[in-house]
Amino acid sequence: MADSNPPPPSTDRPLADRPGPARPVYVIGGGPGGLAVAAALRARGVRAVVLEKSDRVGASWRGHYDRLHLHTTRRLSGLPGLAMPRSFGRWVARDDVVRYLEKYAEYHELDVVTGVEVTRLERADGGGWLLRATGGRELTGRAVIVATGYNHTPHVPDWPGADTFPGDLRHACAYREPSPYADQDVLVVGIGNTGAEIAVDLAEGGAARVRIAVRTAPHIMRRSTAGWPAQRSGILCRRLPVPVVDRLGRAIARVSVPDLSAHGLPRPGTGLYSRVREGAIPVQDVGLIDAVRSGRVEPVAAVESFEGGKVLLADGSRVGPDAVIAATGYRRALEPLLGHLGVLDPRGRPRALGPRTAPEAPDLYFTGFTTPISGTLRELARDAGRIARAVARAGA
């Protein structure tokens, strides 16, 4: 595989000068979801143009921390039309995911235009969509697929007094590896998969003390038990009733995950799938259990505010870390692009996903705005085929 993304065909020419039908399908976002949809459309003979605001495909993956590996298996993480190489191993590393996305765009000869950010969508005269983009571009497409991703804009809570903190305060998206935090006292805020893995990385990488602030105790799952990946359980359970999966989750947790209550991390009071339906994905254990049991990662209460060099926690205690890493999630940030179209719910999420479209916005599709327990890449691949089929039928 090539180590860098070769320039996609025709990117050196203005969009208006490109050959082919005058009104292609535009895909906004050159990550896994956008590339998968573009490849599925191309396989159906539909001309698709991917618009990516950065200078290369897979931009969000390039920005993740160094030790990141997929929590889903290689076999169940490939996109349509190209399997991930066996040489990547069972749990694929971040850099290999990036190489795969580069190869995917090249292999399928996708029409990817980099350095173009779409800022607003509007209905076009006579049907279809008008895309307003950087550089004063106005593009017209017969359909649009928004694939800007679940993790789009970093979110840091507006903690009172945070501007007075003299130490290093940054979002987890800016974390790469632990060496800058050697011998430091670090507080990681948030115990999702990102926060948990960064805390372990810091503890293993030389930080003097690592605490992790927890607002709600997470469900913790072994990534694999006796060779059986948790992802396959997620696939099997996804269509079952929520109460049934909750009961199964509790039974599995009792057998495979030790009770960490004595170490400040009790078992959650709500069911696993109930939490998933609310958007809280279980934490895949990549060292957190052992780190908490050994005291190398110390769970503490949620952050309430900052007071000078101290952080006030929800239980009234104060800690004085040298650095705070906010693993506090992301926002979809779709409002500037299409908030005026009435296709978002009150939380800013698309009301219609996959092959479905909102009645007021036909030919506008969304992919990659959920975090399913069956695996995000797997569901992106499945979504791609369904969306391509819907687009092809609509244009028939």
Coordinates of C-alpha atoms in Angstrom, one line a residue:
M1 CA 0.0 0.0 0.0
A2 CA 1.1 3.5 -0.7
D3 CA 2.2 5.6 2.4
S4 CA 0.6 8.8 1.1
N5 CA -2.6 9.6 -0.7
P6 CA -2.0 10.0 -4.4
P7 CA -3.7 13.0 -5.9
P8 CA -7.2 11.9 -7.1
P9 CA -8.1 12.3 -10.7
S10 CA -8.8 15.7 -12.0
T11 CA -8.3 17.6 -8.7
D12 CA -6.1 20.1 -10.5
R13 CA -9.0 21.3 -12.6
P14 CA -12.0 23.4 -11.5
L15 CA -15.1 21.4 -10.6
A16 CA -17.1 23.0 -13.4
D17 CA -14.6 21.8 -16.0
R18 CA -14.8 18.1 -15.1
P19 CA -16.2 15.7 -17.7
G20 CA -19.4 13.7 -17.2
P21 CA -23.0 14.6 -16.4
A22 CA -23.7 18.1 -15.3
R23 CA -25.3 17.2 -12.1
P24 CA -23.4 14.5 -10.2
V25 CA -24.1 13.2 -6.7
Y26 CA -22.0 15.0 -4.2
V27 CA -20.6 13.3 -1.1
I28 CA -19.5 15.7 1.7
G29 CA -16.7 14.2 3.7
G30 CA -13.7 12.0 2.7
G31 CA -13.7 9.7 5.6
P32 CA -14.7 6.0 5.7
G33 CA -18.5 6.8 5.3
G34 CA -18.0 9.1 2.4
L35 CA -15.6 6.9 0.5
A36 CA -17.8 3.8 1.0
V37 CA -20.9 5.6 -0.4
A38 CA -18.9 7.0 -3.3
A39 CA -17.6 3.5 -4.2
A40 CA -21.1 2.0 -3.9
L41 CA -22.5 4.7 -6.2
R42 CA -19.7 4.2 -8.7
A43 CA -20.4 0.4 -8.7
R44 CA -24.0 1.3 -9.8
G45 CA -22.9 3.6 -12.5
V46 CA -23.7 6.8 -10.6
R47 CA -21.2 9.6 -10.9
A48 CA -20.2 10.7 -7.4
V49 CA -17.8 13.5 -6.4
V50 CA -16.4 13.5 -2.9
L51 CA -15.7 16.9 -1.4
E52 CA -13.2 16.9 1.5
K53 CA -12.2 20.0 3.3
S54 CA -8.7 18.8 4.3
D55 CA -5.9 18.0 2.0
R56 CA -6.2 14.2 2.2
V57 CA -8.8 11.5 2.8
G58 CA -9.3 10.1 6.3
A59 CA -8.4 13.4 8.0
S60 CA -10.1 12.5 11.3
W61 CA -8.2 9.2 11.5
R62 CA -4.9 11.0 11.0
G63 CA -5.6 13.1 14.0
H64 CA -6.2 10.3 16.5
Y65 CA -3.8 9.4 19.2
D66 CA -0.9 7.1 18.3
R67 CA -1.8 3.9 20.1
L68 CA -5.3 3.7 18.8
H69 CA -6.4 0.4 17.3
L70 CA -9.9 -0.5 16.0
H71 CA -12.1 -2.1 18.6
T72 CA -13.7 -4.1 15.8
T73 CA -12.0 -6.9 13.9
R74 CA -10.3 -6.5 10.6
R75 CA -12.7 -9.0 8.9
L76 CA -15.7 -7.0 10.0
S77 CA -14.3 -3.5 9.3
G78 CA -13.6 -3.5 5.6
L79 CA -15.5 -1.2 3.3
P80 CA -17.4 -2.4 0.1
G81 CA -15.3 -3.8 -2.6
L82 CA -11.9 -4.0 -0.8
A83 CA -11.0 -6.1 2.2
M84 CA -8.4 -5.0 4.7
P85 CA -5.1 -6.9 4.3
R86 CA -4.4 -9.8 6.6
S87 CA -1.1 -8.2 7.4
F88 CA -2.9 -5.5 9.4
G89 CA -3.7 -8.1 12.1
R90 CA -6.9 -8.7 13.9
W91 CA -7.1 -5.2 15.6
V92 CA -6.1 -2.7 13.0
A93 CA -3.8 0.2 14.0
R94 CA -4.6 3.8 13.3
D95 CA -1.9 4.2 10.7
D96 CA -3.1 1.1 8.9
V97 CA -6.6 2.4 8.8
V98 CA -5.3 5.6 7.1
R99 CA -3.3 3.6 4.6
Y100 CA -6.4 1.5 3.9
L101 CA -8.5 4.6 3.2
E102 CA -5.9 6.0 0.9
K103 CA -5.7 2.7 -1.0
Y104 CA -9.5 2.4 -1.1
A105 CA -9.9 5.8 -2.9
E106 CA -7.2 4.8 -5.3
Y107 CA -8.5 1.3 -5.9
H108 CA -12.0 2.4 -6.7
E109 CA -10.7 5.4 -8.7
L110 CA -12.9 7.7 -6.7
D111 CA -13.3 11.3 -7.7
V112 CA -12.1 13.1 -4.6
V113 CA -11.7 16.8 -4.5
T114 CA -9.7 18.0 -1.5
G115 CA -9.4 21.5 0.0
V116 CA -13.1 22.2 -0.6
E117 CA -15.4 22.8 2.4
V118 CA -19.2 22.9 1.8
T119 CA -20.6 25.7 4.0
R120 CA -24.3 25.6 3.2
L121 CA -26.9 23.5 1.4
E122 CA -29.9 24.9 -0.4
R123 CA -32.6 23.6 -2.7
A124 CA -31.7 24.2 -6.3
D125 CA -34.1 25.7 -8.8
G126 CA -35.7 22.8 -10.6
G127 CA -34.8 20.2 -8.0
G128 CA -31.6 18.9 -6.6
W129 CA -29.2 20.7 -4.3
L130 CA -27.1 23.9 -4.5
L131 CA -23.9 23.5 -2.5
R132 CA -22.1 26.7 -1.4
A133 CA -18.4 26.0 -0.8
T134 CA -15.1 27.7 -0.1
G135 CA -13.7 30.0 -2.7
G136 CA -17.1 31.2 -3.7
R137 CA -18.0 27.9 -5.4
E138 CA -21.6 27.1 -6.2
L139 CA -22.1 23.4 -7.2
T140 CA -25.4 21.8 -8.2
G141 CA -26.0 18.1 -7.6
R142 CA -29.0 15.9 -8.0
A143 CA -28.4 14.3 -4.6
V144 CA -26.2 14.9 -1.6
I145 CA -24.8 12.5 1.0
V146 CA -23.6 14.1 4.2
A147 CA -20.7 12.1 5.7
T148 CA -19.0 14.6 7.9
G149 CA -19.0 12.2 10.8
Y150 CA -20.0 11.6 14.3
N151 CA -16.8 13.1 15.7
H152 CA -16.7 16.4 13.9
T153 CA -16.2 19.3 16.2
P154 CA -14.4 18.9 19.6
H155 CA -16.5 19.8 22.6
V156 CA -15.1 21.1 25.9
P157 CA -17.7 22.0 28.6
D158 CA -17.9 25.6 29.7
W159 CA -16.5 24.9 33.1
P160 CA -16.6 28.0 35.4
G161 CA -13.0 29.2 36.0
A162 CA -11.4 27.1 33.3
D163 CA -9.7 30.2 31.9
T164 CA -7.8 30.6 35.2
F165 CA -6.2 27.2 35.2
P166 CA -2.5 27.7 34.9
G167 CA -1.7 24.2 33.7
D168 CA -2.3 22.6 30.3
L169 CA -6.0 22.2 29.4
R170 CA -6.8 20.6 26.1
H171 CA -9.3 18.5 24.3
A172 CA -8.4 14.8 23.8
C173 CA -8.3 15.5 20.0
A174 CA -5.0 17.2 20.7
Y175 CA -3.4 14.3 22.5
R176 CA -1.0 12.1 20.6
E177 CA 1.3 10.2 23.0
P178 CA 2.3 10.3 26.7
S179 CA 5.9 11.6 26.6
P180 CA 5.0 15.3 27.1
Y181 CA 3.3 14.3 30.3
A182 CA 6.2 12.3 31.8
D183 CA 6.3 12.8 35.6
Q184 CA 3.2 15.0 35.6
D185 CA -0.1 14.7 37.5
V186 CA -2.8 14.4 34.8
L187 CA -6.6 14.5 35.1
V188 CA -8.5 12.9 32.2
V189 CA -12.1 14.0 32.1
G190 CA -14.5 11.5 30.6
I191 CA -14.5 7.7 30.7
G192 CA -15.6 6.8 27.2
N193 CA -13.4 4.7 25.0
T194 CA -11.1 7.7 24.2
G195 CA -10.7 8.9 27.8
A196 CA -10.2 5.3 29.1
E197 CA -7.5 4.5 26.5
I198 CA -5.7 7.9 27.0
A199 CA -5.6 7.3 30.7
V200 CA -4.1 3.9 30.3
D201 CA -1.6 5.3 27.8
L202 CA -0.5 8.0 30.2
A203 CA -0.2 5.5 33.1
E204 CA 2.0 3.2 31.0
G205 CA 3.9 6.1 29.4
G206 CA 5.4 7.7 32.5
A207 CA 2.9 10.1 34.0
A208 CA 3.4 10.4 37.7
R209 CA -0.3 10.2 38.5
V210 CA -3.3 9.6 36.4
R211 CA -6.9 10.3 37.5
I212 CA -10.0 9.9 35.4
A213 CA -13.1 12.0 36.2
V214 CA -16.3 9.9 35.9
R215 CA -19.8 11.4 35.8
T216 CA -21.6 8.1 35.0
A217 CA -20.1 4.7 35.5
P218 CA -19.6 3.1 32.1
H219 CA -20.3 -0.5 31.0
I220 CA -16.9 -2.1 30.4
M221 CA -16.5 -5.0 28.1
R222 CA -13.6 -7.2 27.2
R223 CA -12.7 -6.6 23.5
S224 CA -12.5 -10.3 23.1
T225 CA -13.4 -13.2 25.4
A226 CA -11.9 -16.7 24.6
G227 CA -11.3 -15.5 21.1
W228 CA -14.9 -14.3 20.6
P229 CA -14.9 -10.5 19.8
A230 CA -17.4 -8.3 21.6
Q231 CA -18.4 -6.9 18.2
R232 CA -19.9 -10.2 17.1
S233 CA -22.0 -10.2 20.3
G234 CA -23.1 -6.7 19.4
I235 CA -24.2 -7.9 15.9
L236 CA -26.1 -10.8 17.3
C237 CA -27.8 -8.7 20.0
R238 CA -28.6 -5.6 17.9
R239 CA -32.1 -6.7 16.8
L240 CA -33.1 -8.2 20.2
P241 CA -35.4 -6.3 22.5
V242 CA -33.6 -3.8 24.8
P243 CA -34.5 -5.5 28.1
V244 CA -33.2 -8.9 26.8
V245 CA -29.9 -7.4 25.8
D246 CA -29.7 -5.5 29.1
R247 CA -30.1 -8.8 31.0
L248 CA -27.5 -10.6 28.8
G249 CA -25.1 -7.7 29.3
R250 CA -25.4 -7.9 33.1
A251 CA -24.8 -11.7 33.0
I252 CA -21.7 -11.3 30.7
A253 CA -20.3 -8.5 32.8
R254 CA -20.5 -10.5 36.0
V255 CA -18.6 -13.4 34.4
S256 CA -15.9 -11.4 32.5
V257 CA -15.5 -8.1 34.2
P258 CA -14.4 -7.8 37.9
D259 CA -16.3 -5.5 40.2
L260 CA -14.3 -2.3 40.5
S261 CA -16.5 -0.6 43.1
A262 CA -13.7 -0.8 45.8
H263 CA -11.5 1.2 43.4
G264 CA -14.1 3.9 42.7
L265 CA -15.7 2.5 39.6
P266 CA -19.0 0.7 40.5
R267 CA -21.1 -1.3 38.1
P268 CA -23.5 0.9 36.2
G269 CA -27.1 1.0 37.4
T270 CA -28.7 1.1 33.9
G271 CA -28.7 -1.7 31.3
L272 CA -26.0 -1.8 28.6
Y273 CA -28.3 -1.6 25.6
S274 CA -30.5 1.1 27.3
R275 CA -27.3 3.2 27.5
V276 CA -26.4 2.5 23.9
R277 CA -29.8 3.7 22.8
E278 CA -29.0 6.9 24.6
G279 CA -25.7 7.2 22.8
A280 CA -23.4 5.8 25.4
I281 CA -21.2 3.1 23.9
P282 CA -19.6 0.5 26.2
V283 CA -15.9 0.9 27.0
Q284 CA -13.8 -1.7 25.4
D285 CA -11.1 -2.8 27.8
V286 CA -7.6 -2.3 26.5
G287 CA -5.9 -2.1 29.9
L288 CA -8.3 0.0 31.9
I289 CA -9.4 -2.8 34.3
D290 CA -5.8 -3.7 35.2
A291 CA -4.8 0.0 35.5
V292 CA -7.7 0.7 37.9
R293 CA -7.2 -2.4 40.0
S294 CA -3.5 -1.6 40.4
G295 CA -4.1 2.1 41.2
R296 CA -2.3 3.4 38.2
V297 CA -5.5 5.0 37.0
E298 CA -7.7 6.5 39.8
P299 CA -11.4 7.2 39.2
V300 CA -12.6 10.4 40.7
A301 CA -15.9 12.4 40.6
A302 CA -16.9 14.5 37.7
V303 CA -15.5 18.0 37.2
E304 CA -17.6 20.9 38.3
S305 CA -15.4 23.9 38.0
F306 CA -11.8 25.3 38.2
E307 CA -10.4 27.5 40.9
G308 CA -7.0 28.8 40.0
G309 CA -4.7 25.8 39.9
K310 CA -7.4 23.5 41.5
V311 CA -10.2 21.5 39.9
L312 CA -13.4 21.2 42.0
L313 CA -15.1 17.8 41.7
A314 CA -18.7 16.9 42.1
D315 CA -18.1 15.3 45.5
G316 CA -16.7 18.5 46.9
S317 CA -13.0 17.4 46.7
R318 CA -10.3 19.4 45.0
V319 CA -7.4 18.1 42.9
G320 CA -4.4 20.0 41.6
P321 CA -3.3 18.4 38.3
D322 CA -0.5 19.7 36.1
A323 CA -2.6 19.0 33.0
V324 CA -6.2 18.3 32.2
I325 CA -7.2 16.3 29.1
A326 CA -10.9 16.7 28.2
A327 CA -12.2 13.5 26.6
T328 CA -15.6 15.1 26.5
G329 CA -16.8 14.2 23.1
Y330 CA -17.7 16.0 19.9
R331 CA -20.6 17.8 18.3
R332 CA -22.0 17.0 14.9
A333 CA -22.0 20.7 14.0
L334 CA -24.5 20.4 11.2
E335 CA -26.5 23.5 12.0
P336 CA -24.5 26.0 9.8
L337 CA -24.6 23.6 6.9
L338 CA -28.2 22.6 6.9
G339 CA -29.9 23.7 10.1
H340 CA -32.3 25.8 8.1
L341 CA -33.7 22.8 6.2
G342 CA -35.6 21.3 9.2
V343 CA -33.9 17.9 8.9
L344 CA -32.2 18.0 12.4
D345 CA -33.7 17.0 15.7
P346 CA -33.5 19.3 18.8
R347 CA -30.1 17.8 19.6
G348 CA -28.7 18.6 16.2
R349 CA -28.8 15.0 14.9
P350 CA -30.2 14.0 11.5
R351 CA -33.8 12.9 11.7
A352 CA -33.5 10.5 8.8
L353 CA -30.4 8.2 8.4
G354 CA -29.1 5.8 5.8
P355 CA -31.4 5.3 2.7
R356 CA -34.3 7.3 4.3
T357 CA -34.7 11.0 3.7
A358 CA -36.7 13.6 5.4
P359 CA -40.0 14.5 3.5
E360 CA -38.9 18.2 3.3
A361 CA -35.4 17.2 1.9
P362 CA -35.6 14.5 -0.8
D363 CA -32.3 13.3 -2.1
L364 CA -30.4 14.3 1.0
Y365 CA -28.9 11.4 2.9
F366 CA -26.8 11.0 6.0
T367 CA -24.3 8.3 7.0
G368 CA -22.0 7.9 9.9
F369 CA -24.0 9.7 12.6
T370 CA -24.4 6.8 15.0
T371 CA -22.1 4.6 17.1
P372 CA -23.6 1.2 16.8
I373 CA -22.4 -1.7 19.0
S374 CA -22.2 -3.8 15.9
G375 CA -19.2 -1.7 14.7
T376 CA -19.2 1.7 13.0
L377 CA -17.2 0.7 10.0
R378 CA -19.3 -2.4 9.4
E379 CA -22.5 -0.3 9.5
L380 CA -21.0 2.4 7.3
A381 CA -20.3 -0.3 4.7
R382 CA -23.9 -1.6 5.0
D383 CA -25.3 1.9 4.8
A384 CA -23.3 2.7 1.7
G385 CA -25.0 0.0 -0.3
R386 CA -28.4 0.9 0.9
I387 CA -27.9 4.6 0.1
A388 CA -26.4 3.9 -3.3
R389 CA -29.4 1.7 -4.1
A390 CA -31.8 4.5 -3.0
V391 CA -30.0 7.1 -5.0
A392 CA -29.9 4.9 -8.2
R393 CA -33.6 4.2 -7.9
A394 CA -34.5 7.9 -7.4
G395 CA -32.5 8.8 -10.5
A396 CA -33.9 5.9 -12.7

